[in-house]
């Protein structure tokens, strides 16, 4: 076939390209367009309704001098560190235990994964009851005779974010376990046999052989955890509504309150843009690790 008779690459898989037009329009208009619209209006003094009255970086200056926003950032960092570290460690340990071909593996896997089927609202309410000092864990332990026992993190402003983190770990660790277990099941059995023949301890096999081979699984897991950290909202609302006072505020709740209760769209858009920036900080390294090194 001559060069002039070859089909134009633009028309290859034409049906698939036509079918993808609605998705492309949705991504372009809703996501990209909405993002640009939010960033644009973050430089205005919009109140109840958006208006193009630009005030430069005033909204960002007000944002970063507001104690409530600074507390929400601090809480997000603490919550993020706890979720990231403990989800990975506990999830991997549970996956490693289940990978030993134990009895009733399916039962244990279902039990560990079941909390993920619940919404954050349900999870928050359940743990609100469990951490309630009047009829929760503290009340039960004191009823057993340990009257000095105290465990009420949701009512202590200095540790309330840790109580929220407990509920988040209970719900999300099961998913991390399943992802890690899938990665472990993808390791060739010959690698385990060779490690046993060479007399390599199991912990060294995991640390120096298995974990490096599971790099794509860890990257995917990190992105999933990080995205959940940035957008945490409903768990906080269900457990504390940001209290005591503003001790458990998070950025997503700050955005919602300013946009729909304080009627300050400009401030809400500025906070949303900062959240978008944090997402970009997560996505760019992931994209480089996944696609940049391959080239």
Short mmCIF file of C-alpha atoms in Angstrom, two decimals:
data_model
loop_
_atom_site.label_atom_id
_atom_site.label_comp_id
_atom_site.label_asym_id
_atom_site.label_seq_id
_atom_site.Cartn_x
_atom_site.Cartn_y
_atom_site.Cartn_z
CA UNK A 1 0.00 0.00 0.00
CA UNK A 2 1.39 3.39 -0.97
CA UNK A 3 1.85 6.17 1.50
CA UNK A 4 -1.01 8.15 -0.02
CA UNK A 5 -3.40 5.22 0.46
CA UNK A 6 -2.68 4.70 4.14
CA UNK A 7 -5.58 5.68 6.43
CA UNK A 8 -5.23 8.85 8.41
CA UNK A 9 -4.28 8.02 12.04
CA UNK A 10 -6.86 10.56 13.14
CA UNK A 11 -9.65 8.28 11.89
CA UNK A 12 -8.39 5.06 13.48
CA UNK A 13 -10.76 3.64 16.11
CA UNK A 14 -13.23 6.34 15.11
CA UNK A 15 -16.15 4.75 16.97
CA UNK A 16 -14.20 4.69 20.23
CA UNK A 17 -13.15 8.31 19.79
CA UNK A 18 -16.73 9.42 19.11
CA UNK A 19 -17.95 7.49 22.15
CA UNK A 20 -15.38 9.25 24.34
CA UNK A 21 -16.56 12.75 23.38
CA UNK A 22 -19.08 13.04 26.30
CA UNK A 23 -16.36 12.04 28.78
CA UNK A 24 -13.92 14.54 27.27
CA UNK A 25 -16.53 17.31 27.41
CA UNK A 26 -17.36 16.44 31.01
CA UNK A 27 -13.71 16.48 32.03
CA UNK A 28 -13.02 19.68 30.10
CA UNK A 29 -16.07 21.67 31.13
CA UNK A 30 -16.90 20.38 34.61
CA UNK A 31 -13.47 19.60 36.05
CA UNK A 32 -11.04 21.83 34.18
CA UNK A 33 -13.55 24.65 33.68
CA UNK A 34 -14.76 24.48 37.29
CA UNK A 35 -11.19 24.50 38.57
CA UNK A 36 -10.22 27.56 36.51
CA UNK A 37 -13.44 29.31 37.56
CA UNK A 38 -12.67 28.67 41.24
CA UNK A 39 -9.10 29.95 40.92
CA UNK A 40 -10.27 33.06 39.04
CA UNK A 41 -12.89 34.02 41.61
CA UNK A 42 -10.49 33.42 44.50
CA UNK A 43 -8.96 36.78 43.55
CA UNK A 44 -12.28 38.60 43.99
CA UNK A 45 -14.26 39.81 46.99
CA UNK A 46 -17.32 37.71 46.10
CA UNK A 47 -19.76 37.35 48.97
CA UNK A 48 -23.20 35.78 48.55
CA UNK A 49 -22.90 35.68 44.74
CA UNK A 50 -19.76 35.57 42.55
CA UNK A 51 -18.72 38.88 41.04
CA UNK A 52 -15.62 39.95 39.14
CA UNK A 53 -14.39 42.60 41.54
CA UNK A 54 -10.70 41.75 41.80
CA UNK A 55 -8.83 42.40 45.05
CA UNK A 56 -5.55 40.66 44.21
CA UNK A 57 -4.14 38.40 46.91
CA UNK A 58 -6.26 39.86 49.73
CA UNK A 59 -8.29 36.68 50.17
CA UNK A 60 -5.13 34.60 50.50
CA UNK A 61 -3.65 37.02 53.01
CA UNK A 62 -6.83 36.88 55.11
CA UNK A 63 -6.81 33.12 54.78
CA UNK A 64 -3.32 32.67 56.18
CA UNK A 65 -3.82 35.06 59.09
CA UNK A 66 -7.08 33.39 60.18
CA UNK A 67 -6.50 31.16 63.26
CA UNK A 68 -9.26 28.79 62.17
CA UNK A 69 -7.49 28.05 58.86
CA UNK A 70 -4.13 27.59 60.58
CA UNK A 71 -5.69 25.12 63.03
CA UNK A 72 -7.30 23.25 60.15
CA UNK A 73 -3.95 22.95 58.38
CA UNK A 74 -2.28 21.71 61.57
CA UNK A 75 -5.03 19.15 62.06
CA UNK A 76 -4.73 18.02 58.45
CA UNK A 77 -0.98 17.48 58.84
CA UNK A 78 -1.45 15.44 62.02
CA UNK A 79 -4.34 13.46 60.58
CA UNK A 80 -2.42 12.91 57.35
CA UNK A 81 0.73 11.67 59.06
CA UNK A 82 -1.22 9.24 61.23
CA UNK A 83 -3.35 7.96 58.36
CA UNK A 84 -0.42 7.59 55.99
CA UNK A 85 1.95 5.80 58.35
CA UNK A 86 -0.45 3.59 60.28
CA UNK A 87 -2.61 2.67 57.27
CA UNK A 88 0.44 1.46 55.36
CA UNK A 89 2.03 -0.36 58.30
CA UNK A 90 -1.13 -2.01 59.65
CA UNK A 91 -2.46 -2.77 56.16
CA UNK A 92 0.80 -4.40 55.09
CA UNK A 93 1.12 -6.42 58.30
CA UNK A 94 -2.44 -7.72 57.98
CA UNK A 95 -1.84 -8.58 54.32
CA UNK A 96 1.39 -10.40 55.19
CA UNK A 97 -0.43 -12.43 57.84
CA UNK A 98 -3.27 -13.34 55.49
CA UNK A 99 -0.75 -14.28 52.81
CA UNK A 100 0.44 -17.18 54.98
CA UNK A 101 -2.50 -19.28 53.69
CA UNK A 102 -4.18 -19.33 57.10
CA UNK A 103 -7.50 -21.02 57.77
CA UNK A 104 -10.67 -18.95 57.37
CA UNK A 105 -8.77 -16.42 55.28
CA UNK A 106 -11.91 -15.37 53.43
CA UNK A 107 -13.69 -14.75 56.73
CA UNK A 108 -10.90 -12.60 58.13
CA UNK A 109 -10.57 -10.69 54.86
CA UNK A 110 -14.30 -9.92 54.91
CA UNK A 111 -14.17 -8.79 58.54
CA UNK A 112 -11.23 -6.46 57.92
CA UNK A 113 -12.74 -5.02 54.74
CA UNK A 114 -16.30 -4.63 56.07
CA UNK A 115 -15.77 -1.18 57.70
CA UNK A 116 -14.82 0.22 54.28
CA UNK A 117 -18.35 -0.55 53.08
CA UNK A 118 -19.70 1.96 55.59
CA UNK A 119 -19.91 5.65 54.84
CA UNK A 120 -17.82 8.12 56.79
CA UNK A 121 -21.01 9.47 58.38
CA UNK A 122 -21.91 6.05 59.78
CA UNK A 123 -18.33 5.44 60.86
CA UNK A 124 -18.19 8.82 62.57
CA UNK A 125 -21.43 8.23 64.47
CA UNK A 126 -20.35 4.74 65.58
CA UNK A 127 -17.05 6.02 66.94
CA UNK A 128 -18.75 9.03 68.48
CA UNK A 129 -20.75 6.58 70.57
CA UNK A 130 -17.73 4.40 71.34
CA UNK A 131 -15.66 7.37 72.50
CA UNK A 132 -18.47 8.95 74.50
CA UNK A 133 -17.40 8.98 78.17
CA UNK A 134 -20.97 8.42 79.40
CA UNK A 135 -21.70 5.12 77.63
CA UNK A 136 -18.66 4.27 75.50
CA UNK A 137 -15.34 2.56 76.11
CA UNK A 138 -14.53 4.71 79.14
CA UNK A 139 -17.85 3.87 80.79
CA UNK A 140 -17.43 0.12 80.17
CA UNK A 141 -13.87 -0.01 81.54
CA UNK A 142 -14.82 2.04 84.62
CA UNK A 143 -17.73 -0.33 85.16
CA UNK A 144 -15.25 -3.21 85.31
CA UNK A 145 -13.58 -1.60 88.33
CA UNK A 146 -10.90 0.63 86.80
CA UNK A 147 -12.54 3.86 87.95
CA UNK A 148 -9.55 6.08 87.17
CA UNK A 149 -9.55 5.07 83.50
CA UNK A 150 -10.13 8.00 81.15
CA UNK A 151 -10.51 7.81 77.38
CA UNK A 152 -12.49 10.67 75.87
CA UNK A 153 -10.39 12.11 73.00
CA UNK A 154 -13.37 13.71 71.26
CA UNK A 155 -13.99 15.92 74.30
CA UNK A 156 -10.37 17.01 74.75
CA UNK A 157 -9.35 19.80 72.39
CA UNK A 158 -5.66 18.88 72.55
CA UNK A 159 -6.13 15.29 71.30
CA UNK A 160 -9.45 15.39 69.45
CA UNK A 161 -7.78 14.93 66.05
CA UNK A 162 -6.32 11.64 67.29
CA UNK A 163 -9.80 10.37 68.13
CA UNK A 164 -10.91 11.20 64.58
CA UNK A 165 -7.83 9.42 63.22
CA UNK A 166 -8.79 6.24 65.11
CA UNK A 167 -12.11 6.11 63.28
CA UNK A 168 -10.43 6.80 59.94
CA UNK A 169 -7.93 3.98 60.46
CA UNK A 170 -10.69 1.57 61.45
CA UNK A 171 -12.54 2.27 58.23
CA UNK A 172 -9.72 2.58 55.71
CA UNK A 173 -7.12 0.03 56.77
CA UNK A 174 -9.10 -2.88 55.30
CA UNK A 175 -8.86 -1.44 51.79
CA UNK A 176 -5.10 -0.95 52.16
CA UNK A 177 -4.84 -4.54 53.36
CA UNK A 178 -6.62 -5.81 50.23
CA UNK A 179 -4.38 -3.76 47.93
CA UNK A 180 -1.27 -5.05 49.67
CA UNK A 181 -2.57 -8.62 49.64
CA UNK A 182 -3.16 -8.39 45.90
CA UNK A 183 0.41 -7.16 45.49
CA UNK A 184 1.79 -9.99 47.63
CA UNK A 185 -0.18 -12.59 45.67
CA UNK A 186 1.48 -11.24 42.52
CA UNK A 187 4.96 -12.14 43.79
CA UNK A 188 6.34 -15.22 42.04
CA UNK A 189 6.42 -18.26 44.31
CA UNK A 190 9.93 -19.08 43.05
CA UNK A 191 11.23 -15.95 44.77
CA UNK A 192 10.01 -17.20 48.13
CA UNK A 193 11.52 -20.64 47.48
CA UNK A 194 14.88 -19.13 46.47
CA UNK A 195 14.93 -16.97 49.60
CA UNK A 196 14.25 -19.99 51.82
CA UNK A 197 16.96 -22.04 50.06
CA UNK A 198 19.48 -19.22 50.57
CA UNK A 199 18.55 -19.01 54.24
CA UNK A 200 17.37 -15.40 54.07
CA UNK A 201 15.21 -14.49 57.10
CA UNK A 202 11.61 -13.76 56.25
CA UNK A 203 11.77 -10.15 57.47
CA UNK A 204 14.73 -9.48 55.17
CA UNK A 205 12.87 -11.12 52.29
CA UNK A 206 9.98 -8.73 52.81
CA UNK A 207 12.16 -5.67 53.40
CA UNK A 208 14.77 -6.04 50.63
CA UNK A 209 13.02 -8.17 47.99
CA UNK A 210 9.22 -8.16 48.24
CA UNK A 211 8.56 -4.51 49.15
CA UNK A 212 10.75 -3.11 46.30
CA UNK A 213 8.92 -5.38 43.87
CA UNK A 214 5.60 -3.98 45.12
CA UNK A 215 6.55 -0.40 44.26
CA UNK A 216 3.55 0.18 41.91
CA UNK A 217 1.17 -1.06 44.60
CA UNK A 218 2.69 1.26 47.19
CA UNK A 219 2.50 4.25 44.85
CA UNK A 220 -1.17 3.58 44.07
CA UNK A 221 -1.91 3.11 47.77
CA UNK A 222 -0.15 6.36 48.67
CA UNK A 223 -2.21 8.29 46.12
CA UNK A 224 -5.46 6.79 47.44
CA UNK A 225 -4.55 7.59 51.05
CA UNK A 226 -3.35 11.10 50.20
CA UNK A 227 -6.53 11.95 48.28
CA UNK A 228 -8.62 10.77 51.22
CA UNK A 229 -6.57 12.89 53.62
CA UNK A 230 -7.02 16.13 51.68
CA UNK A 231 -10.80 15.79 51.29
CA UNK A 232 -11.64 14.59 54.81
CA UNK A 233 -14.86 16.29 55.85
CA UNK A 234 -17.82 14.07 56.67
CA UNK A 235 -15.96 12.07 59.32
CA UNK A 236 -15.19 15.28 61.21
CA UNK A 237 -18.75 16.58 60.87
CA UNK A 238 -20.23 13.28 62.11
CA UNK A 239 -17.94 13.03 65.14
CA UNK A 240 -17.32 16.56 66.39
CA UNK A 241 -18.68 19.14 63.89
CA UNK A 242 -15.29 20.82 64.22
CA UNK A 243 -15.36 20.97 68.02
CA UNK A 244 -14.62 21.34 70.83
CA UNK A 245 -14.68 24.95 69.64
CA UNK A 246 -12.62 24.86 66.46
CA UNK A 247 -10.12 22.27 67.71
CA UNK A 248 -10.95 19.68 65.01
CA UNK A 249 -11.42 21.98 62.02
CA UNK A 250 -10.15 20.73 58.65
CA UNK A 251 -9.74 22.62 55.34
CA UNK A 252 -12.74 21.01 53.61
CA UNK A 253 -15.05 22.06 56.46
CA UNK A 254 -13.54 25.55 56.40
CA UNK A 255 -14.37 25.84 52.69
CA UNK A 256 -17.92 24.58 53.16
CA UNK A 257 -18.67 26.85 56.10
CA UNK A 258 -17.35 29.99 54.42
CA UNK A 259 -19.11 29.33 51.12
CA UNK A 260 -22.53 28.29 52.43
CA UNK A 261 -22.84 29.68 55.97
CA UNK A 262 -20.61 32.75 56.13
CA UNK A 263 -21.62 33.68 52.54
CA UNK A 264 -18.04 34.58 51.70
CA UNK A 265 -17.42 32.91 48.36
CA UNK A 266 -14.09 34.66 47.77
CA UNK A 267 -12.62 33.27 50.99
CA UNK A 268 -14.04 29.82 50.26
CA UNK A 269 -12.59 29.88 46.74
CA UNK A 270 -9.17 30.87 48.11
CA UNK A 271 -9.23 27.97 50.57
CA UNK A 272 -10.37 25.64 47.77
CA UNK A 273 -7.45 26.77 45.63
CA UNK A 274 -5.01 25.97 48.44
CA UNK A 275 -6.56 22.50 48.70
CA UNK A 276 -6.16 22.12 44.95
CA UNK A 277 -2.51 23.06 45.31
CA UNK A 278 -2.04 20.30 47.88
CA UNK A 279 -3.61 17.80 45.46
CA UNK A 280 -1.23 18.93 42.71
CA UNK A 281 1.69 18.43 45.08
CA UNK A 282 0.55 14.82 45.50
CA UNK A 283 -0.27 14.10 41.85
CA UNK A 284 2.86 15.55 40.20
CA UNK A 285 5.36 13.27 42.01
CA UNK A 286 3.08 10.28 41.37
CA UNK A 287 2.85 11.10 37.66
CA UNK A 288 6.62 11.45 37.47
CA UNK A 289 7.21 8.13 39.24
CA UNK A 290 4.67 6.34 37.07
CA UNK A 291 5.32 7.84 33.66
CA UNK A 292 8.46 10.00 33.75
CA UNK A 293 10.93 7.26 34.60
CA UNK A 294 9.54 4.92 31.95
CA UNK A 295 10.52 7.35 29.22
#
